[in-house]
Amino acid sequence: QVQLVQSRAEVKRPGASVKVSCKATGYTFTSYALHWVRQAPGQRLEWMGWILPINGNTEYSQKFHDRVTFGMDTSANTAYMELSSLGSEDTAIYFCARSVFYLSAFVSYWGQGTQVTVSS
Amino acid sequence: EIVLTQSPGTLSLSPGERATLSCRASQTVSDSYLAWYQQKPGQAPRLLIFGASTRATGIPDRFSDSGSGTDFTLTISRLEPEDAAVYFCQQSENSPYTFGQGTKLEIK
């Protein structure tokens, strides 16, 4: 069955960077887009962007485009999200999620989420 | 960006009743580009319906959606206790693919 397993929770200082991984199993990694979505406490879900594992193409939300980088290792069926210049407003649960079909913006499988806490 | 506004903020209903949840967009969204998710505490969201009334795998037909333009509705008929959750809409008309703020459904 399809599973997305994310890396463990992180605590970071303001100004630091964080890298979250997402290992996919149960499907052909290159056949679906992988999205990154975050959820801050009491806030709505926030779409950060996506990566297409078949060719590495990315699209970033304008809000994050100068601070976020998506990457992947197709040999390990793993995607990565790195967010830099962290501030307290970046404290959130970060999810990776697989698209319903190749280029869909809708997602049908989610990782368990990675809590990122930014605190001095 | 397209702003999605959901109402009501909280809905409290009894088992067997019908729930009607609203999602209003700040600009026109094709009904093919709107989806609904359910999220329970401590869990990731779960896709319910997407792309013009297509139910995701395993979603019962008690869940249905309707609407067009800027006004969309998720209807849950014959409520069950396990339907208690927060429900979000999402649009894919324009990037960034925004979500509504959610409607919390309580089952009495």
PDB file of C-alpha atoms in Angstrom, chain A residues 35-109:
ATOM      1  CA  HIS A  35       3.430  18.289  -2.643  1.00  0.00           C
ATOM      2  CA  TRP A  36       4.524  19.995   0.549  1.00  0.00           C
ATOM      3  CA  VAL A  37       1.834  21.484   2.783  1.00  0.00           C
ATOM      4  CA  ARG A  38       2.215  22.986   6.230  1.00  0.00           C
ATOM      5  CA  GLN A  39      -0.183  23.589   9.100  1.00  0.00           C
ATOM      6  CA  ALA A  40       0.690  26.132  11.756  1.00  0.00           C
ATOM      7  CA  PRO A  41      -1.169  26.050  15.079  1.00  0.00           C
ATOM      8  CA  GLY A  42      -4.693  27.326  14.603  1.00  0.00           C
ATOM      9  CA  GLN A  43      -4.029  28.199  10.967  1.00  0.00           C
ATOM     10  CA  ARG A  44      -5.350  26.855   7.710  1.00  0.00           C
ATOM     11  CA  LEU A  45      -3.406  24.378   5.615  1.00  0.00           C
ATOM     12  CA  GLU A  46      -0.834  26.160   3.477  1.00  0.00           C
ATOM     13  CA  TRP A  47       0.399  24.797   0.154  1.00  0.00           C
ATOM     14  CA  MET A  48       4.142  25.340  -0.259  1.00  0.00           C
ATOM     15  CA  GLY A  49       4.720  23.802  -3.660  1.00  0.00           C
ATOM     16  CA  TRP A  50       5.416  20.587  -5.494  1.00  0.00           C
ATOM     17  CA  ILE A  51       8.135  18.553  -7.130  1.00  0.00           C
ATOM     18  CA  LEU A  52       7.764  16.236 -10.104  1.00  0.00           C
ATOM     19  CA  PRO A  53      10.043  13.269  -9.425  1.00  0.00           C
ATOM     20  CA  ILE A  54      10.081  12.227 -13.068  1.00  0.00           C
ATOM     21  CA  ASN A  55      12.205  15.233 -14.021  1.00  0.00           C
ATOM     22  CA  GLY A  56      12.862  17.235 -10.846  1.00  0.00           C
ATOM     23  CA  ASN A  57      10.758  20.182 -11.954  1.00  0.00           C
ATOM     24  CA  THR A  58       9.420  22.257  -9.105  1.00  0.00           C
ATOM     25  CA  GLU A  59       6.824  24.909  -8.468  1.00  0.00           C
ATOM     26  CA  TYR A  60       6.965  26.985  -5.319  1.00  0.00           C
ATOM     27  CA  SER A  61       4.322  29.159  -3.732  1.00  0.00           C
ATOM     28  CA  GLN A  62       5.424  32.752  -4.120  1.00  0.00           C
ATOM     29  CA  LYS A  63       5.278  33.112  -0.339  1.00  0.00           C
ATOM     30  CA  PHE A  64       8.145  30.660   0.127  1.00  0.00           C
ATOM     31  CA  HIS A  65      10.007  30.710  -3.179  1.00  0.00           C
ATOM     32  CA  ASP A  66      13.087  32.514  -1.891  1.00  0.00           C
ATOM     33  CA  ARG A  67      13.453  30.340   1.227  1.00  0.00           C
ATOM     34  CA  VAL A  68      12.400  26.834   0.224  1.00  0.00           C
ATOM     35  CA  THR A  69      14.085  24.191  -1.884  1.00  0.00           C
ATOM     36  CA  PHE A  70      12.622  20.847  -2.876  1.00  0.00           C
ATOM     37  CA  GLY A  71      14.856  17.962  -3.820  1.00  0.00           C
ATOM     38  CA  MET A  72      14.684  14.248  -4.364  1.00  0.00           C
ATOM     39  CA  ASP A  73      16.683  11.050  -4.587  1.00  0.00           C
ATOM     40  CA  THR A  74      14.893   8.778  -7.028  1.00  0.00           C
ATOM     41  CA  SER A  75      17.188   5.869  -6.165  1.00  0.00           C
ATOM     42  CA  ALA A  76      15.861   6.058  -2.597  1.00  0.00           C
ATOM     43  CA  ASN A  77      12.284   7.084  -3.496  1.00  0.00           C
ATOM     44  CA  THR A  78      12.738  10.035  -1.173  1.00  0.00           C
ATOM     45  CA  ALA A  79      11.836  13.693  -1.462  1.00  0.00           C
ATOM     46  CA  TYR A  80      13.209  16.539   0.612  1.00  0.00           C
ATOM     47  CA  MET A  81      12.053  19.994   1.656  1.00  0.00           C
ATOM     48  CA  GLU A  82      14.543  22.515   2.992  1.00  0.00           C
ATOM     49  CA  LEU A  83      13.347  25.794   4.495  1.00  0.00           C
ATOM     50  CA  SER A  84      15.861  28.469   5.403  1.00  0.00           C
ATOM     51  CA  SER A  85      15.910  31.669   7.474  1.00  0.00           C
ATOM     52  CA  LEU A  86      13.450  30.205   9.930  1.00  0.00           C
ATOM     53  CA  GLY A  87      11.325  32.441  12.114  1.00  0.00           C
ATOM     54  CA  SER A  88       8.809  31.682  14.824  1.00  0.00           C
ATOM     55  CA  GLU A  89       6.052  31.893  12.223  1.00  0.00           C
ATOM     56  CA  ASP A  90       7.507  28.779  10.593  1.00  0.00           C
ATOM     57  CA  THR A  91       6.594  26.657  13.612  1.00  0.00           C
ATOM     58  CA  ALA A  92       4.201  24.163  12.055  1.00  0.00           C
ATOM     59  CA  ILE A  93       3.580  20.586  11.050  1.00  0.00           C
ATOM     60  CA  TYR A  94       5.019  19.961   7.592  1.00  0.00           C
ATOM     61  CA  PHE A  95       3.386  17.315   5.412  1.00  0.00           C
ATOM     62  CA  CYS A  96       4.449  15.712   2.184  1.00  0.00           C
ATOM     63  CA  ALA A  97       1.565  14.416   0.115  1.00  0.00           C
ATOM     64  CA  ARG A  98       1.194  12.527  -3.161  1.00  0.00           C
ATOM     65  CA  SER A  99      -1.018  13.823  -5.926  1.00  0.00           C
ATOM     66  CA  VAL A 100      -4.201  12.004  -6.937  1.00  0.00           C
ATOM     67  CA  PHE A 101      -2.819  11.606 -10.434  1.00  0.00           C
ATOM     68  CA  TYR A 102       0.393  12.736 -12.118  1.00  0.00           C
ATOM     69  CA  LEU A 103      -0.037  16.506 -12.239  1.00  0.00           C
ATOM     70  CA  SER A 104      -2.986  17.017  -9.928  1.00  0.00           C
ATOM     71  CA  ALA A 105      -2.898  19.700  -7.250  1.00  0.00           C
ATOM     72  CA  PHE A 106      -5.128  17.483  -5.111  1.00  0.00           C
ATOM     73  CA  VAL A 107      -3.490  14.934  -2.871  1.00  0.00           C
ATOM     74  CA  SER A 108      -4.708  11.522  -1.854  1.00  0.00           C
ATOM     75  CA  TYR A 109      -1.881  10.184   0.341  1.00  0.00           C
TER      76      TYR A 109
END
